[in-house]
Amino acid sequence: MSILSIRHYPDPVLKQIAEPVVTIDAEFRKLAADMTETMYAAPGIGLAAPQVGVSKRMAVIDCASSGEPPRLITLINPEIIEREGESCEEEGCLSVPAYYAKVDRSARIRVRFLDLDGQTVERDADGLLAICIQHELDHLDGILFVDHLSPLKKGIFRKKYKKILEQQREQM
Ligand code: NI
């Protein structure tokens, strides 16, 4: 397995609508394994294929808290088929370093996806997992969590983020 490089906003691949996955072959499974390793190494709780420059509808998620055994979920061609309630929690993103903001999401969802064996799976999620799934599915449609901010807050984000990127360049 290998660690992949994570694309940062404003990389154009993050704005693309990702293509459905047609074949789950050895090459695809390697991508899923590399993405999983990349997510754990970051560390992060979710990573979508566009974040490593691959415009395909796949994401890996593990929302287990530290100390708990891993709970890896690989979502292929996922869709949210039911949603209920409201939630507003602080989010961050491996593609938007050092910036966090509260985002409105559904509190409970039901998601349908293919697993790595090509089997259709449906599962219910709430709490952090529900938020994480909605965040990762957005990536597949070219949407970042900062795209949900009000125009005013997005203006503040753009200014702050410019500084964050400048600081990162100086450190490199
Ligand atoms: Ni993200």
mmCIF file with all atom_site columns, C-alpha atoms and ligand atoms in Angstrom:
data_model
loop_
_atom_site.group_PDB
_atom_site.id
_atom_site.type_symbol
_atom_site.label_atom_id
_atom_site.label_alt_id
_atom_site.label_comp_id
_atom_site.label_asym_id
_atom_site.label_entity_id
_atom_site.label_seq_id
_atom_site.pdbx_PDB_ins_code
_atom_site.Cartn_x
_atom_site.Cartn_y
_atom_site.Cartn_z
_atom_site.occupancy
_atom_site.B_iso_or_equiv
_atom_site.pdbx_formal_charge
_atom_site.auth_seq_id
_atom_site.auth_comp_id
_atom_site.auth_asym_id
_atom_site.auth_atom_id
_atom_site.pdbx_PDB_model_num
ATOM   1   C  CA . MET A 1 1   ? 0.000   0.000  0.000   1.00 0.00 ? 1   MET A CA 1
ATOM   2   C  CA . SER A 1 2   ? 1.110   3.561  -0.435  1.00 0.00 ? 2   SER A CA 1
ATOM   3   C  CA . ILE A 1 3   ? 0.232   6.981  0.878   1.00 0.00 ? 3   ILE A CA 1
ATOM   4   C  CA . LEU A 1 4   ? -1.332  9.191  -1.777  1.00 0.00 ? 4   LEU A CA 1
ATOM   5   C  CA . SER A 1 5   ? -0.945  12.933 -1.959  1.00 0.00 ? 5   SER A CA 1
ATOM   6   C  CA . ILE A 1 6   ? -4.034  14.862 -0.865  1.00 0.00 ? 6   ILE A CA 1
ATOM   7   C  CA . ARG A 1 7   ? -5.271  17.641 -3.157  1.00 0.00 ? 7   ARG A CA 1
ATOM   8   C  CA . HIS A 1 8   ? -6.026  20.973 -1.521  1.00 0.00 ? 8   HIS A CA 1
ATOM   9   C  CA . TYR A 1 9   ? -8.638  23.588 -2.383  1.00 0.00 ? 9   TYR A CA 1
ATOM   10  C  CA . PRO A 1 10  ? -8.630  25.250 -4.953  1.00 0.00 ? 10  PRO A CA 1
ATOM   11  C  CA . ASP A 1 11  ? -7.437  22.194 -6.952  1.00 0.00 ? 11  ASP A CA 1
ATOM   12  C  CA . PRO A 1 12  ? -9.945  21.904 -9.848  1.00 0.00 ? 12  PRO A CA 1
ATOM   13  C  CA . VAL A 1 13  ? -10.427 18.115 -9.355  1.00 0.00 ? 13  VAL A CA 1
ATOM   14  C  CA . LEU A 1 14  ? -12.259 18.942 -6.101  1.00 0.00 ? 14  LEU A CA 1
ATOM   15  C  CA . LYS A 1 15  ? -14.915 20.856 -8.080  1.00 0.00 ? 15  LYS A CA 1
ATOM   16  C  CA . GLN A 1 16  ? -15.657 18.071 -10.579 1.00 0.00 ? 16  GLN A CA 1
ATOM   17  C  CA . ILE A 1 17  ? -18.669 15.771 -10.440 1.00 0.00 ? 17  ILE A CA 1
ATOM   18  C  CA . ALA A 1 18  ? -17.125 12.319 -10.032 1.00 0.00 ? 18  ALA A CA 1
ATOM   19  C  CA . GLU A 1 19  ? -17.915 9.431  -12.409 1.00 0.00 ? 19  GLU A CA 1
ATOM   20  C  CA . PRO A 1 20  ? -19.798 6.340  -11.217 1.00 0.00 ? 20  PRO A CA 1
ATOM   21  C  CA . VAL A 1 21  ? -17.632 3.271  -10.553 1.00 0.00 ? 21  VAL A CA 1
ATOM   22  C  CA . VAL A 1 22  ? -18.246 0.614  -13.235 1.00 0.00 ? 22  VAL A CA 1
ATOM   23  C  CA . THR A 1 23  ? -15.669 -2.072 -12.422 1.00 0.00 ? 23  THR A CA 1
ATOM   24  C  CA . ILE A 1 24  ? -14.455 -3.187 -9.011  1.00 0.00 ? 24  ILE A CA 1
ATOM   25  C  CA . ASP A 1 25  ? -11.207 -4.903 -10.009 1.00 0.00 ? 25  ASP A CA 1
ATOM   26  C  CA . ALA A 1 26  ? -7.778  -5.369 -8.409  1.00 0.00 ? 26  ALA A CA 1
ATOM   27  C  CA . GLU A 1 27  ? -6.660  -1.894 -9.467  1.00 0.00 ? 27  GLU A CA 1
ATOM   28  C  CA . PHE A 1 28  ? -9.744  -0.334 -7.886  1.00 0.00 ? 28  PHE A CA 1
ATOM   29  C  CA . ARG A 1 29  ? -9.263  -2.323 -4.671  1.00 0.00 ? 29  ARG A CA 1
ATOM   30  C  CA . LYS A 1 30  ? -5.664  -1.076 -4.525  1.00 0.00 ? 30  LYS A CA 1
ATOM   31  C  CA . LEU A 1 31  ? -6.944  2.502  -4.814  1.00 0.00 ? 31  LEU A CA 1
ATOM   32  C  CA . ALA A 1 32  ? -9.375  1.843  -1.927  1.00 0.00 ? 32  ALA A CA 1
ATOM   33  C  CA . ALA A 1 33  ? -6.559  0.339  0.192   1.00 0.00 ? 33  ALA A CA 1
ATOM   34  C  CA . ASP A 1 34  ? -4.217  3.250  -0.590  1.00 0.00 ? 34  ASP A CA 1
ATOM   35  C  CA . MET A 1 35  ? -6.959  5.763  0.236   1.00 0.00 ? 35  MET A CA 1
ATOM   36  C  CA . THR A 1 36  ? -7.603  3.980  3.547   1.00 0.00 ? 36  THR A CA 1
ATOM   37  C  CA . GLU A 1 37  ? -3.920  4.102  4.456   1.00 0.00 ? 37  GLU A CA 1
ATOM   38  C  CA . THR A 1 38  ? -3.782  7.778  3.421   1.00 0.00 ? 38  THR A CA 1
ATOM   39  C  CA . MET A 1 39  ? -6.833  8.588  5.577   1.00 0.00 ? 39  MET A CA 1
ATOM   40  C  CA . TYR A 1 40  ? -5.392  6.859  8.680   1.00 0.00 ? 40  TYR A CA 1
ATOM   41  C  CA . ALA A 1 41  ? -1.972  8.478  8.152   1.00 0.00 ? 41  ALA A CA 1
ATOM   42  C  CA . ALA A 1 42  ? -3.385  12.014 7.777   1.00 0.00 ? 42  ALA A CA 1
ATOM   43  C  CA . PRO A 1 43  ? -5.115  11.332 10.249  1.00 0.00 ? 43  PRO A CA 1
ATOM   44  C  CA . GLY A 1 44  ? -8.694  11.843 9.096   1.00 0.00 ? 44  GLY A CA 1
ATOM   45  C  CA . ILE A 1 45  ? -12.118 10.217 9.496   1.00 0.00 ? 45  ILE A CA 1
ATOM   46  C  CA . GLY A 1 46  ? -13.070 10.278 5.823   1.00 0.00 ? 46  GLY A CA 1
ATOM   47  C  CA . LEU A 1 47  ? -11.485 10.589 2.398   1.00 0.00 ? 47  LEU A CA 1
ATOM   48  C  CA . ALA A 1 48  ? -13.164 10.725 -1.010  1.00 0.00 ? 48  ALA A CA 1
ATOM   49  C  CA . ALA A 1 49  ? -11.453 9.668  -4.258  1.00 0.00 ? 49  ALA A CA 1
ATOM   50  C  CA . PRO A 1 50  ? -11.457 13.208 -5.768  1.00 0.00 ? 50  PRO A CA 1
ATOM   51  C  CA . GLN A 1 51  ? -9.295  14.283 -2.795  1.00 0.00 ? 51  GLN A CA 1
ATOM   52  C  CA . VAL A 1 52  ? -6.493  12.097 -4.151  1.00 0.00 ? 52  VAL A CA 1
ATOM   53  C  CA . GLY A 1 53  ? -7.099  13.282 -7.725  1.00 0.00 ? 53  GLY A CA 1
ATOM   54  C  CA . VAL A 1 54  ? -9.332  10.388 -8.845  1.00 0.00 ? 54  VAL A CA 1
ATOM   55  C  CA . SER A 1 55  ? -12.734 11.594 -10.066 1.00 0.00 ? 55  SER A CA 1
ATOM   56  C  CA . LYS A 1 56  ? -14.671 8.433  -9.148  1.00 0.00 ? 56  LYS A CA 1
ATOM   57  C  CA . ARG A 1 57  ? -17.626 7.924  -6.785  1.00 0.00 ? 57  ARG A CA 1
ATOM   58  C  CA . MET A 1 58  ? -15.859 6.247  -3.878  1.00 0.00 ? 58  MET A CA 1
ATOM   59  C  CA . ALA A 1 59  ? -15.019 7.232  -0.317  1.00 0.00 ? 59  ALA A CA 1
ATOM   60  C  CA . VAL A 1 60  ? -13.562 5.607  2.781   1.00 0.00 ? 60  VAL A CA 1
ATOM   61  C  CA . ILE A 1 61  ? -14.759 6.477  6.288   1.00 0.00 ? 61  ILE A CA 1
ATOM   62  C  CA . ASP A 1 62  ? -13.809 5.448  9.809   1.00 0.00 ? 62  ASP A CA 1
ATOM   63  C  CA . CYS A 1 63  ? -15.499 7.400  12.596  1.00 0.00 ? 63  CYS A CA 1
ATOM   64  C  CA . ALA A 1 64  ? -14.392 5.151  15.486  1.00 0.00 ? 64  ALA A CA 1
ATOM   65  C  CA . SER A 1 65  ? -12.988 7.221  18.355  1.00 0.00 ? 65  SER A CA 1
ATOM   66  C  CA . SER A 1 66  ? -9.377  6.704  19.396  1.00 0.00 ? 66  SER A CA 1
ATOM   67  C  CA . GLY A 1 67  ? -9.005  3.573  21.499  1.00 0.00 ? 67  GLY A CA 1
ATOM   68  C  CA . GLU A 1 68  ? -11.942 1.869  19.742  1.00 0.00 ? 68  GLU A CA 1
ATOM   69  C  CA . PRO A 1 69  ? -11.304 -0.846 17.136  1.00 0.00 ? 69  PRO A CA 1
ATOM   70  C  CA . PRO A 1 70  ? -11.357 0.468  13.538  1.00 0.00 ? 70  PRO A CA 1
ATOM   71  C  CA . ARG A 1 71  ? -14.752 0.650  11.792  1.00 0.00 ? 71  ARG A CA 1
ATOM   72  C  CA . LEU A 1 72  ? -13.798 1.100  8.163   1.00 0.00 ? 72  LEU A CA 1
ATOM   73  C  CA . ILE A 1 73  ? -16.576 1.650  5.619   1.00 0.00 ? 73  ILE A CA 1
ATOM   74  C  CA . THR A 1 74  ? -15.835 1.785  1.881   1.00 0.00 ? 74  THR A CA 1
ATOM   75  C  CA . LEU A 1 75  ? -18.661 3.502  0.009   1.00 0.00 ? 75  LEU A CA 1
ATOM   76  C  CA . ILE A 1 76  ? -18.903 2.913  -3.751  1.00 0.00 ? 76  ILE A CA 1
ATOM   77  C  CA . ASN A 1 77  ? -21.502 4.832  -5.818  1.00 0.00 ? 77  ASN A CA 1
ATOM   78  C  CA . PRO A 1 78  ? -23.222 5.909  -2.582  1.00 0.00 ? 78  PRO A CA 1
ATOM   79  C  CA . GLU A 1 79  ? -26.573 7.690  -2.444  1.00 0.00 ? 79  GLU A CA 1
ATOM   80  C  CA . ILE A 1 80  ? -28.571 9.005  0.470   1.00 0.00 ? 80  ILE A CA 1
ATOM   81  C  CA . ILE A 1 81  ? -32.049 7.510  0.183   1.00 0.00 ? 81  ILE A CA 1
ATOM   82  C  CA . GLU A 1 82  ? -33.611 8.913  3.356   1.00 0.00 ? 82  GLU A CA 1
ATOM   83  C  CA . ARG A 1 83  ? -32.837 11.874 5.566   1.00 0.00 ? 83  ARG A CA 1
ATOM   84  C  CA . GLU A 1 84  ? -34.380 13.220 8.732   1.00 0.00 ? 84  GLU A CA 1
ATOM   85  C  CA . GLY A 1 85  ? -33.813 15.932 11.327  1.00 0.00 ? 85  GLY A CA 1
ATOM   86  C  CA . GLU A 1 86  ? -31.223 18.683 11.483  1.00 0.00 ? 86  GLU A CA 1
ATOM   87  C  CA . SER A 1 87  ? -27.717 18.950 12.810  1.00 0.00 ? 87  SER A CA 1
ATOM   88  C  CA . CYS A 1 88  ? -25.126 21.734 12.854  1.00 0.00 ? 88  CYS A CA 1
ATOM   89  C  CA . GLU A 1 89  ? -21.637 20.670 13.890  1.00 0.00 ? 89  GLU A CA 1
ATOM   90  C  CA . GLU A 1 90  ? -18.134 21.929 13.237  1.00 0.00 ? 90  GLU A CA 1
ATOM   91  C  CA . GLU A 1 91  ? -16.433 20.272 10.260  1.00 0.00 ? 91  GLU A CA 1
ATOM   92  C  CA . GLY A 1 92  ? -12.985 20.253 8.782   1.00 0.00 ? 92  GLY A CA 1
ATOM   93  C  CA . CYS A 1 93  ? -11.548 18.652 5.649   1.00 0.00 ? 93  CYS A CA 1
ATOM   94  C  CA . LEU A 1 94  ? -8.176  17.209 4.661   1.00 0.00 ? 94  LEU A CA 1
ATOM   95  C  CA . SER A 1 95  ? -8.465  19.250 1.441   1.00 0.00 ? 95  SER A CA 1
ATOM   96  C  CA . VAL A 1 96  ? -9.042  22.515 3.336   1.00 0.00 ? 96  VAL A CA 1
ATOM   97  C  CA . PRO A 1 97  ? -6.241  22.488 5.921   1.00 0.00 ? 97  PRO A CA 1
ATOM   98  C  CA . ALA A 1 98  ? -6.470  24.386 9.210   1.00 0.00 ? 98  ALA A CA 1
ATOM   99  C  CA . TYR A 1 99  ? -10.013 25.687 8.672   1.00 0.00 ? 99  TYR A CA 1
ATOM   100 C  CA . TYR A 1 100 ? -13.147 24.598 10.561  1.00 0.00 ? 100 TYR A CA 1
ATOM   101 C  CA . ALA A 1 101 ? -16.764 25.777 10.390  1.00 0.00 ? 101 ALA A CA 1
ATOM   102 C  CA . LYS A 1 102 ? -20.251 24.712 11.413  1.00 0.00 ? 102 LYS A CA 1
ATOM   103 C  CA . VAL A 1 103 ? -22.333 23.189 8.613   1.00 0.00 ? 103 VAL A CA 1
ATOM   104 C  CA . ASP A 1 104 ? -26.079 22.415 8.448   1.00 0.00 ? 104 ASP A CA 1
ATOM   105 C  CA . ARG A 1 105 ? -26.690 18.725 7.724   1.00 0.00 ? 105 ARG A CA 1
ATOM   106 C  CA . SER A 1 106 ? -29.394 16.107 8.210   1.00 0.00 ? 106 SER A CA 1
ATOM   107 C  CA . ALA A 1 107 ? -29.203 14.449 11.633  1.00 0.00 ? 107 ALA A CA 1
ATOM   108 C  CA . ARG A 1 108 ? -30.086 10.931 10.465  1.00 0.00 ? 108 ARG A CA 1
ATOM   109 C  CA . ILE A 1 109 ? -29.659 9.367  7.053   1.00 0.00 ? 109 ILE A CA 1
ATOM   110 C  CA . ARG A 1 110 ? -30.016 6.063  5.260   1.00 0.00 ? 110 ARG A CA 1
ATOM   111 C  CA . VAL A 1 111 ? -27.321 5.447  2.634   1.00 0.00 ? 111 VAL A CA 1
ATOM   112 C  CA . ARG A 1 112 ? -27.203 2.848  -0.135  1.00 0.00 ? 112 ARG A CA 1
ATOM   113 C  CA . PHE A 1 113 ? -23.860 1.889  -1.698  1.00 0.00 ? 113 PHE A CA 1
ATOM   114 C  CA . LEU A 1 114 ? -21.805 -0.961 -3.123  1.00 0.00 ? 114 LEU A CA 1
ATOM   115 C  CA . ASP A 1 115 ? -19.112 -2.560 -0.989  1.00 0.00 ? 115 ASP A CA 1
ATOM   116 C  CA . LEU A 1 116 ? -15.768 -3.832 -2.319  1.00 0.00 ? 116 LEU A CA 1
ATOM   117 C  CA . ASP A 1 117 ? -17.424 -7.169 -3.233  1.00 0.00 ? 117 ASP A CA 1
ATOM   118 C  CA . GLY A 1 118 ? -19.943 -5.323 -5.405  1.00 0.00 ? 118 GLY A CA 1
ATOM   119 C  CA . GLN A 1 119 ? -22.782 -6.103 -2.984  1.00 0.00 ? 119 GLN A CA 1
ATOM   120 C  CA . THR A 1 120 ? -25.491 -3.489 -2.410  1.00 0.00 ? 120 THR A CA 1
ATOM   121 C  CA . VAL A 1 121 ? -25.557 -2.372 1.220   1.00 0.00 ? 121 VAL A CA 1
ATOM   122 C  CA . GLU A 1 122 ? -28.013 -0.089 3.016   1.00 0.00 ? 122 GLU A CA 1
ATOM   123 C  CA . ARG A 1 123 ? -27.283 1.322  6.406   1.00 0.00 ? 123 ARG A CA 1
ATOM   124 C  CA . ASP A 1 124 ? -28.625 3.933  8.793   1.00 0.00 ? 124 ASP A CA 1
ATOM   125 C  CA . ALA A 1 125 ? -26.365 6.496  10.364  1.00 0.00 ? 125 ALA A CA 1
ATOM   126 C  CA . ASP A 1 126 ? -26.659 9.277  12.900  1.00 0.00 ? 126 ASP A CA 1
ATOM   127 C  CA . GLY A 1 127 ? -24.278 11.496 14.857  1.00 0.00 ? 127 GLY A CA 1
ATOM   128 C  CA . LEU A 1 128 ? -20.733 11.917 13.558  1.00 0.00 ? 128 LEU A CA 1
ATOM   129 C  CA . LEU A 1 129 ? -21.066 9.074  11.034  1.00 0.00 ? 129 LEU A CA 1
ATOM   130 C  CA . ALA A 1 130 ? -24.116 10.708 9.395   1.00 0.00 ? 130 ALA A CA 1
ATOM   131 C  CA . ILE A 1 131 ? -22.254 14.023 9.115   1.00 0.00 ? 131 ILE A CA 1
ATOM   132 C  CA . CYS A 1 132 ? -19.136 12.335 7.746   1.00 0.00 ? 132 CYS A CA 1
ATOM   133 C  CA . ILE A 1 133 ? -21.116 10.414 5.084   1.00 0.00 ? 133 ILE A CA 1
ATOM   134 C  CA . GLN A 1 134 ? -22.860 13.623 3.948   1.00 0.00 ? 134 GLN A CA 1
ATOM   135 C  CA . HIS A 1 135 ? -19.494 15.456 3.839   1.00 0.00 ? 135 HIS A CA 1
ATOM   136 C  CA . GLU A 1 136 ? -17.847 12.681 1.767   1.00 0.00 ? 136 GLU A CA 1
ATOM   137 C  CA . LEU A 1 137 ? -20.812 12.357 -0.621  1.00 0.00 ? 137 LEU A CA 1
ATOM   138 C  CA . ASP A 1 138 ? -20.595 16.114 -1.240  1.00 0.00 ? 138 ASP A CA 1
ATOM   139 C  CA . HIS A 1 139 ? -16.997 15.602 -2.415  1.00 0.00 ? 139 HIS A CA 1
ATOM   140 C  CA . LEU A 1 140 ? -18.323 13.264 -5.132  1.00 0.00 ? 140 LEU A CA 1
ATOM   141 C  CA . ASP A 1 141 ? -20.474 16.135 -6.412  1.00 0.00 ? 141 ASP A CA 1
ATOM   142 C  CA . GLY A 1 142 ? -17.656 18.682 -6.333  1.00 0.00 ? 142 GLY A CA 1
ATOM   143 C  CA . ILE A 1 143 ? -18.931 20.331 -3.143  1.00 0.00 ? 143 ILE A CA 1
ATOM   144 C  CA . LEU A 1 144 ? -16.676 21.279 -0.209  1.00 0.00 ? 144 LEU A CA 1
ATOM   145 C  CA . PHE A 1 145 ? -17.968 21.995 3.298   1.00 0.00 ? 145 PHE A CA 1
ATOM   146 C  CA . VAL A 1 146 ? -17.053 25.666 2.849   1.00 0.00 ? 146 VAL A CA 1
ATOM   147 C  CA . ASP A 1 147 ? -19.490 25.809 -0.098  1.00 0.00 ? 147 ASP A CA 1
ATOM   148 C  CA . HIS A 1 148 ? -22.294 25.509 2.492   1.00 0.00 ? 148 HIS A CA 1
ATOM   149 C  CA . LEU A 1 149 ? -21.246 28.729 4.278   1.00 0.00 ? 149 LEU A CA 1
ATOM   150 C  CA . SER A 1 150 ? -23.215 31.968 3.945   1.00 0.00 ? 150 SER A CA 1
ATOM   151 C  CA . PRO A 1 151 ? -21.712 34.505 1.475   1.00 0.00 ? 151 PRO A CA 1
ATOM   152 C  CA . LEU A 1 152 ? -20.431 36.559 4.441   1.00 0.00 ? 152 LEU A CA 1
ATOM   153 C  CA . LYS A 1 153 ? -18.724 33.592 6.115   1.00 0.00 ? 153 LYS A CA 1
ATOM   154 C  CA . LYS A 1 154 ? -17.357 32.407 2.788   1.00 0.00 ? 154 LYS A CA 1
ATOM   155 C  CA . GLY A 1 155 ? -15.732 35.824 2.309   1.00 0.00 ? 155 GLY A CA 1
ATOM   156 C  CA . ILE A 1 156 ? -14.081 35.465 5.730   1.00 0.00 ? 156 ILE A CA 1
ATOM   157 C  CA . PHE A 1 157 ? -12.978 31.927 4.807   1.00 0.00 ? 157 PHE A CA 1
ATOM   158 C  CA . ARG A 1 158 ? -11.350 33.077 1.552   1.00 0.00 ? 158 ARG A CA 1
ATOM   159 C  CA . LYS A 1 159 ? -9.266  35.721 3.380   1.00 0.00 ? 159 LYS A CA 1
ATOM   160 C  CA . LYS A 1 160 ? -8.213  33.363 6.183   1.00 0.00 ? 160 LYS A CA 1
ATOM   161 C  CA . TYR A 1 161 ? -7.473  30.509 3.804   1.00 0.00 ? 161 TYR A CA 1
ATOM   162 C  CA . LYS A 1 162 ? -5.205  32.684 1.665   1.00 0.00 ? 162 LYS A CA 1
ATOM   163 C  CA . LYS A 1 163 ? -3.118  33.306 4.790   1.00 0.00 ? 163 LYS A CA 1
ATOM   164 C  CA . ILE A 1 164 ? -3.171  29.601 5.733   1.00 0.00 ? 164 ILE A CA 1
ATOM   165 C  CA . LEU A 1 165 ? -1.840  28.651 2.271   1.00 0.00 ? 165 LEU A CA 1
ATOM   166 C  CA . GLU A 1 166 ? 0.853   31.358 2.442   1.00 0.00 ? 166 GLU A CA 1
ATOM   167 C  CA . GLN A 1 167 ? 1.997   30.084 5.853   1.00 0.00 ? 167 GLN A CA 1
ATOM   168 C  CA . GLN A 1 168 ? 2.105   26.507 4.551   1.00 0.00 ? 168 GLN A CA 1
ATOM   169 C  CA . ARG A 1 169 ? 4.227   27.565 1.559   1.00 0.00 ? 169 ARG A CA 1
ATOM   170 C  CA . GLU A 1 170 ? 6.684   29.299 3.886   1.00 0.00 ? 170 GLU A CA 1
ATOM   171 C  CA . GLN A 1 171 ? 6.991   26.101 5.958   1.00 0.00 ? 171 GLN A CA 1
ATOM   172 C  CA . MET A 1 172 ? 7.742   24.002 2.876   1.00 0.00 ? 172 MET A CA 1
HETATM 173 NI NI . NI  B 2 .   ? -13.518 16.640 3.110   1.00 0.00 ? 1   NI  B NI 1
#
